[in-house]
Short mmCIF file of N, CA, C and O in Angstrom, two decimals:
data_model
loop_
_atom_site.label_atom_id
_atom_site.label_comp_id
_atom_site.label_asym_id
_atom_site.label_seq_id
_atom_site.Cartn_x
_atom_site.Cartn_y
_atom_site.Cartn_z
N MET A 14 0.85 -1.18 0.00
CA MET A 14 0.00 0.00 0.00
C MET A 14 0.89 1.24 0.00
O MET A 14 1.86 1.31 0.75
N ASN A 15 0.50 2.19 -0.79
CA ASN A 15 1.26 3.43 -0.79
C ASN A 15 0.60 4.46 0.15
O ASN A 15 -0.43 4.20 0.76
N THR A 16 1.19 5.62 0.23
CA THR A 16 0.75 6.63 1.18
C THR A 16 -0.68 7.10 0.90
O THR A 16 -1.48 7.30 1.82
N ASN A 17 -1.03 7.26 -0.36
CA ASN A 17 -2.39 7.72 -0.71
C ASN A 17 -3.45 6.71 -0.28
O ASN A 17 -4.52 7.09 0.21
N GLN A 18 -3.16 5.44 -0.46
CA GLN A 18 -4.13 4.42 -0.06
C GLN A 18 -4.28 4.36 1.46
O GLN A 18 -5.39 4.18 1.97
N ILE A 19 -3.19 4.54 2.18
CA ILE A 19 -3.25 4.53 3.64
C ILE A 19 -4.05 5.73 4.14
O ILE A 19 -4.90 5.61 5.04
N GLU A 20 -3.80 6.91 3.55
CA GLU A 20 -4.56 8.09 3.93
C GLU A 20 -6.04 7.93 3.62
O GLU A 20 -6.91 8.33 4.42
N GLY A 21 -6.34 7.32 2.50
CA GLY A 21 -7.74 7.07 2.15
C GLY A 21 -8.40 6.11 3.13
O GLY A 21 -9.55 6.31 3.54
N LEU A 22 -7.66 5.06 3.51
CA LEU A 22 -8.18 4.09 4.48
C LEU A 22 -8.42 4.75 5.84
O LEU A 22 -9.46 4.54 6.47
N ILE A 23 -7.47 5.56 6.29
CA ILE A 23 -7.62 6.26 7.56
C ILE A 23 -8.82 7.21 7.50
O ILE A 23 -9.62 7.28 8.45
N GLY A 24 -8.97 7.94 6.43
CA GLY A 24 -10.11 8.84 6.28
C GLY A 24 -11.43 8.10 6.29
O GLY A 24 -12.40 8.53 6.92
N MET A 25 -11.47 6.97 5.58
CA MET A 25 -12.70 6.18 5.53
C MET A 25 -13.04 5.63 6.92
O MET A 25 -14.20 5.66 7.34
N LEU A 26 -12.04 5.14 7.63
CA LEU A 26 -12.27 4.62 8.98
C LEU A 26 -12.71 5.74 9.93
O LEU A 26 -13.56 5.52 10.80
N LEU A 27 -12.15 6.91 9.77
CA LEU A 27 -12.54 8.05 10.60
C LEU A 27 -14.00 8.43 10.35
O LEU A 27 -14.76 8.65 11.29
N VAL A 28 -14.40 8.50 9.10
CA VAL A 28 -15.79 8.82 8.76
C VAL A 28 -16.72 7.73 9.29
O VAL A 28 -17.79 8.03 9.85
N LEU A 29 -16.33 6.48 9.15
CA LEU A 29 -17.14 5.37 9.66
C LEU A 29 -17.26 5.45 11.18
O LEU A 29 -18.34 5.23 11.74
N GLY A 30 -16.17 5.80 11.87
CA GLY A 30 -16.20 5.95 13.32
C GLY A 30 -17.12 7.07 13.75
O GLY A 30 -17.87 6.95 14.73
N ILE A 31 -17.08 8.19 13.04
CA ILE A 31 -17.96 9.31 13.37
C ILE A 31 -19.42 8.92 13.15
O ILE A 31 -20.30 9.25 13.96
N LEU A 32 -19.69 8.19 12.08
CA LEU A 32 -21.06 7.73 11.82
C LEU A 32 -21.54 6.83 12.95
O LEU A 32 -22.68 6.97 13.41
N VAL A 33 -20.70 5.93 13.41
CA VAL A 33 -21.07 5.04 14.51
C VAL A 33 -21.36 5.86 15.77
O VAL A 33 -22.33 5.59 16.49
N LEU A 34 -20.52 6.85 16.04
CA LEU A 34 -20.74 7.69 17.22
C LEU A 34 -22.04 8.48 17.14
O LEU A 34 -22.67 8.76 18.16
N LEU A 35 -22.46 8.85 15.95
CA LEU A 35 -23.71 9.58 15.79
C LEU A 35 -24.93 8.68 15.90
O LEU A 35 -25.97 9.08 16.41
N VAL A 36 -24.81 7.45 15.42
CA VAL A 36 -25.95 6.52 15.40
C VAL A 36 -26.11 5.80 16.74
O VAL A 36 -27.22 5.50 17.16
N LEU A 37 -25.01 5.56 17.44
CA LEU A 37 -25.03 4.77 18.67
C LEU A 37 -26.01 5.28 19.73
O LEU A 37 -26.73 4.47 20.32
N PRO A 38 -26.10 6.57 20.00
CA PRO A 38 -27.05 7.02 21.04
C PRO A 38 -28.52 6.75 20.71
O PRO A 38 -29.35 6.66 21.61
N SER A 39 -28.87 6.64 19.46
CA SER A 39 -30.27 6.44 19.10
C SER A 39 -30.72 4.98 19.28
O SER A 39 -31.92 4.72 19.38
N LEU A 40 -29.78 4.05 19.34
CA LEU A 40 -30.15 2.64 19.43
C LEU A 40 -30.92 2.30 20.71
O LEU A 40 -31.93 1.59 20.64
N PRO A 41 -30.51 2.77 21.89
CA PRO A 41 -31.33 2.47 23.09
C PRO A 41 -32.74 3.04 22.99
O PRO A 41 -33.69 2.41 23.45
N GLY A 42 -32.90 4.19 22.38
CA GLY A 42 -34.23 4.77 22.21
C GLY A 42 -35.10 3.93 21.30
O GLY A 42 -36.29 3.74 21.55
N ILE A 43 -34.51 3.42 20.23
CA ILE A 43 -35.25 2.56 19.31
C ILE A 43 -35.70 1.29 20.01
O ILE A 43 -36.85 0.86 19.88
N VAL A 44 -34.80 0.69 20.78
CA VAL A 44 -35.13 -0.53 21.51
C VAL A 44 -36.25 -0.27 22.51
O VAL A 44 -37.19 -1.04 22.64
N ARG A 45 -36.17 0.86 23.24
CA ARG A 45 -37.20 1.20 24.22
C ARG A 45 -38.55 1.42 23.55
O ARG A 45 -39.59 0.97 24.04
N ASP A 46 -38.56 2.11 22.40
CA ASP A 46 -39.82 2.36 21.68
C ASP A 46 -40.44 1.06 21.20
O ASP A 46 -41.66 0.88 21.28
N ARG A 47 -39.62 0.15 20.69
CA ARG A 47 -40.15 -1.13 20.21
C ARG A 47 -40.74 -1.94 21.37
O ARG A 47 -41.78 -2.58 21.23
N ARG A 48 -40.08 -1.90 22.52
CA ARG A 48 -40.59 -2.62 23.69
C ARG A 48 -41.92 -2.02 24.15
O ARG A 48 -42.86 -2.74 24.46
N ALA A 49 -42.01 -0.69 24.17
CA ALA A 49 -43.26 -0.03 24.56
C ALA A 49 -44.38 -0.36 23.58
O ALA A 49 -45.51 -0.63 24.00
N ASP A 50 -44.08 -0.36 22.29
CA ASP A 50 -45.09 -0.70 21.29
C ASP A 50 -45.59 -2.13 21.49
O ASP A 50 -46.79 -2.40 21.38
N ARG A 51 -44.67 -3.04 21.78
CA ARG A 51 -45.05 -4.43 22.00
C ARG A 51 -45.95 -4.55 23.23
O ARG A 51 -46.96 -5.26 23.21
N GLN A 52 -45.60 -3.84 24.30
CA GLN A 52 -46.41 -3.89 25.51
C GLN A 52 -47.80 -3.31 25.28
O GLN A 52 -48.80 -3.83 25.78
N ILE A 53 -47.88 -2.25 24.50
CA ILE A 53 -49.18 -1.65 24.17
C ILE A 53 -50.03 -2.62 23.37
O ILE A 53 -51.22 -2.79 23.62
N ARG A 54 -49.42 -3.27 22.36
CA ARG A 54 -50.16 -4.26 21.56
C ARG A 54 -50.66 -5.40 22.43
O ARG A 54 -51.81 -5.85 22.29
N GLU A 55 -49.82 -5.91 23.34
CA GLU A 55 -50.23 -7.01 24.21
C GLU A 55 -51.36 -6.58 25.14
O GLU A 55 -52.31 -7.34 25.34
N ALA A 56 -51.27 -5.38 25.70
CA ALA A 56 -52.33 -4.89 26.59
C ALA A 56 -53.63 -4.71 25.83
O ALA A 56 -54.71 -5.02 26.34
N ARG A 57 -53.54 -4.19 24.60
CA ARG A 57 -54.74 -3.98 23.79
C ARG A 57 -55.40 -5.32 23.45
O ARG A 57 -56.62 -5.47 23.53
N ALA A 58 -54.56 -6.32 23.10
CA ALA A 58 -55.11 -7.63 22.77
C ALA A 58 -55.74 -8.27 24.00
O ALA A 58 -56.81 -8.90 23.91
N LYS A 59 -55.11 -8.10 25.15
CA LYS A 59 -55.66 -8.65 26.39
C LYS A 59 -56.99 -7.99 26.74
O LYS A 59 -57.95 -8.65 27.13
N ARG A 60 -57.06 -6.66 26.58
CA ARG A 60 -58.29 -5.94 26.88
C ARG A 60 -59.41 -6.36 25.94
O ARG A 60 -60.55 -6.53 26.35
N GLU A 61 -59.08 -6.51 24.65
CA GLU A 61 -60.10 -6.91 23.67
C GLU A 61 -60.60 -8.32 23.95
O GLU A 61 -61.78 -8.60 23.78
N SER A 62 -59.71 -9.20 24.39
CA SER A 62 -60.15 -10.56 24.68
C SER A 62 -61.01 -10.59 25.94
O SER A 62 -61.91 -11.41 26.04
N GLN A 63 -60.77 -9.70 26.88
CA GLN A 63 -61.60 -9.64 28.08
C GLN A 63 -62.96 -9.02 27.79
O GLN A 63 -63.97 -9.44 28.33
N ASP A 64 -62.98 -8.01 26.93
CA ASP A 64 -64.24 -7.35 26.59
C ASP A 64 -65.10 -8.21 25.67
O ASP A 64 -66.31 -8.05 25.65
N GLY A 65 -64.49 -9.04 24.89
CA GLY A 65 -65.24 -9.86 23.96
C GLY A 65 -65.63 -9.12 22.71
O GLY A 65 -66.39 -9.61 21.89
N GLN A 66 -65.16 -7.92 22.57
CA GLN A 66 -65.46 -7.15 21.36
C GLN A 66 -64.23 -6.36 20.98
O GLN A 66 -63.41 -6.04 21.80
N LYS A 67 -64.15 -6.07 19.72
CA LYS A 67 -63.03 -5.30 19.23
C LYS A 67 -63.39 -3.82 19.25
O LYS A 67 -64.52 -3.44 19.01
N SER A 68 -62.39 -3.02 19.53
CA SER A 68 -62.63 -1.58 19.52
C SER A 68 -62.69 -1.09 18.08
O SER A 68 -62.18 -1.74 17.17
N SER A 69 -63.27 0.04 17.90
CA SER A 69 -63.39 0.61 16.57
C SER A 69 -62.02 0.98 16.03
O SER A 69 -61.16 1.46 16.75
N SER A 70 -61.81 0.74 14.77
CA SER A 70 -60.54 1.11 14.17
C SER A 70 -60.50 2.59 13.82
O SER A 70 -59.47 3.12 13.46
N ARG A 71 -61.63 3.25 13.94
CA ARG A 71 -61.71 4.67 13.61
C ARG A 71 -61.19 5.51 14.76
O ARG A 71 -61.49 5.25 15.93
N SER A 72 -60.43 6.51 14.44
CA SER A 72 -59.85 7.38 15.46
C SER A 72 -60.92 8.23 16.13
O SER A 72 -61.86 8.68 15.50
N THR A 73 -60.74 8.47 17.43
CA THR A 73 -61.68 9.31 18.15
C THR A 73 -61.15 10.73 18.33
O THR A 73 -61.77 11.54 18.98
N VAL A 74 -59.99 11.00 17.75
CA VAL A 74 -59.40 12.33 17.85
C VAL A 74 -60.06 13.24 16.82
O VAL A 74 -60.20 12.87 15.66
N PRO A 75 -60.51 14.41 17.24
CA PRO A 75 -61.16 15.32 16.29
C PRO A 75 -60.19 15.75 15.19
O PRO A 75 -58.99 15.84 15.41
N SER A 76 -60.74 16.04 14.05
CA SER A 76 -59.92 16.48 12.93
C SER A 76 -59.50 17.93 13.13
O SER A 76 -59.99 18.63 14.01
N THR A 77 -58.60 18.39 12.29
CA THR A 77 -58.14 19.78 12.35
C THR A 77 -59.30 20.74 12.13
O THR A 77 -59.40 21.77 12.79
N ALA A 78 -60.20 20.38 11.23
CA ALA A 78 -61.34 21.25 10.95
C ALA A 78 -62.23 21.39 12.19
O ALA A 78 -62.74 22.47 12.48
N THR A 79 -62.38 20.33 12.96
CA THR A 79 -63.18 20.39 14.17
C THR A 79 -62.52 21.30 15.20
O THR A 79 -63.18 22.11 15.84
N TRP A 80 -61.21 21.17 15.35
CA TRP A 80 -60.49 22.04 16.29
C TRP A 80 -60.64 23.50 15.88
O TRP A 80 -60.86 24.38 16.71
N TYR A 81 -60.54 23.76 14.59
CA TYR A 81 -60.67 25.12 14.10
C TYR A 81 -62.07 25.66 14.37
O TYR A 81 -62.25 26.76 14.85
N ALA A 82 -63.08 24.83 14.09
CA ALA A 82 -64.46 25.26 14.29
C ALA A 82 -64.74 25.50 15.77
O ALA A 82 -65.42 26.46 16.14
N ASP A 83 -64.21 24.66 16.65
CA ASP A 83 -64.42 24.86 18.09
C ASP A 83 -63.80 26.17 18.54
O ASP A 83 -64.38 26.90 19.34
N GLY A 84 -62.64 26.47 18.04
CA GLY A 84 -61.97 27.72 18.40
C GLY A 84 -62.75 28.92 17.92
O GLY A 84 -62.86 29.95 18.60
N ARG A 85 -63.31 28.82 16.73
CA ARG A 85 -64.10 29.93 16.17
C ARG A 85 -65.40 30.12 16.96
O ARG A 85 -65.85 31.22 17.16
N ARG A 86 -66.01 29.02 17.36
CA ARG A 86 -67.27 29.11 18.10
C ARG A 86 -67.08 29.70 19.49
O ARG A 86 -67.96 30.37 20.01
N SER A 87 -65.93 29.46 20.10
CA SER A 87 -65.73 29.91 21.46
C SER A 87 -65.41 31.39 21.56
O SER A 87 -65.53 31.97 22.61
N LYS A 88 -65.01 32.01 20.46
CA LYS A 88 -64.69 33.42 20.49
C LYS A 88 -65.98 34.24 20.37
O LYS A 88 -66.84 33.96 19.57
N LYS A 89 -66.08 35.24 21.22
CA LYS A 89 -67.26 36.10 21.17
C LYS A 89 -66.92 37.34 20.36
O LYS A 89 -65.84 37.92 20.50
N LEU A 90 -67.85 37.77 19.56
CA LEU A 90 -67.64 38.97 18.78
C LEU A 90 -67.90 40.19 19.64
O LEU A 90 -68.89 40.28 20.37
N VAL A 91 -66.97 41.09 19.61
CA VAL A 91 -67.10 42.32 20.39
C VAL A 91 -67.19 43.49 19.43
O VAL A 91 -66.29 43.68 18.62
N SER A 92 -68.25 44.22 19.51
CA SER A 92 -68.37 45.39 18.63
C SER A 92 -67.88 46.61 19.38
O SER A 92 -68.14 46.79 20.57
N SER A 93 -67.15 47.46 18.68
CA SER A 93 -66.61 48.64 19.36
C SER A 93 -67.30 49.90 18.91
O SER A 93 -68.01 49.97 17.97
#
């Protein structure tokens, strides 16, 4: 190997090391999120089996339009 190849190898290893250092802190968070998701799925399945019925797949969270309309309705018009 000549000097240029060694410098290229060192540079590549340095970039790879920096990438590992940037990605490494996110791995515990990913593992924790996956574990929480699994626990939520298991609890939901257990609850559904106890209830004997499945919950609706439709979201109960109001849409953006509903939030906007509620905000508009709650404001009182003041004439000056």
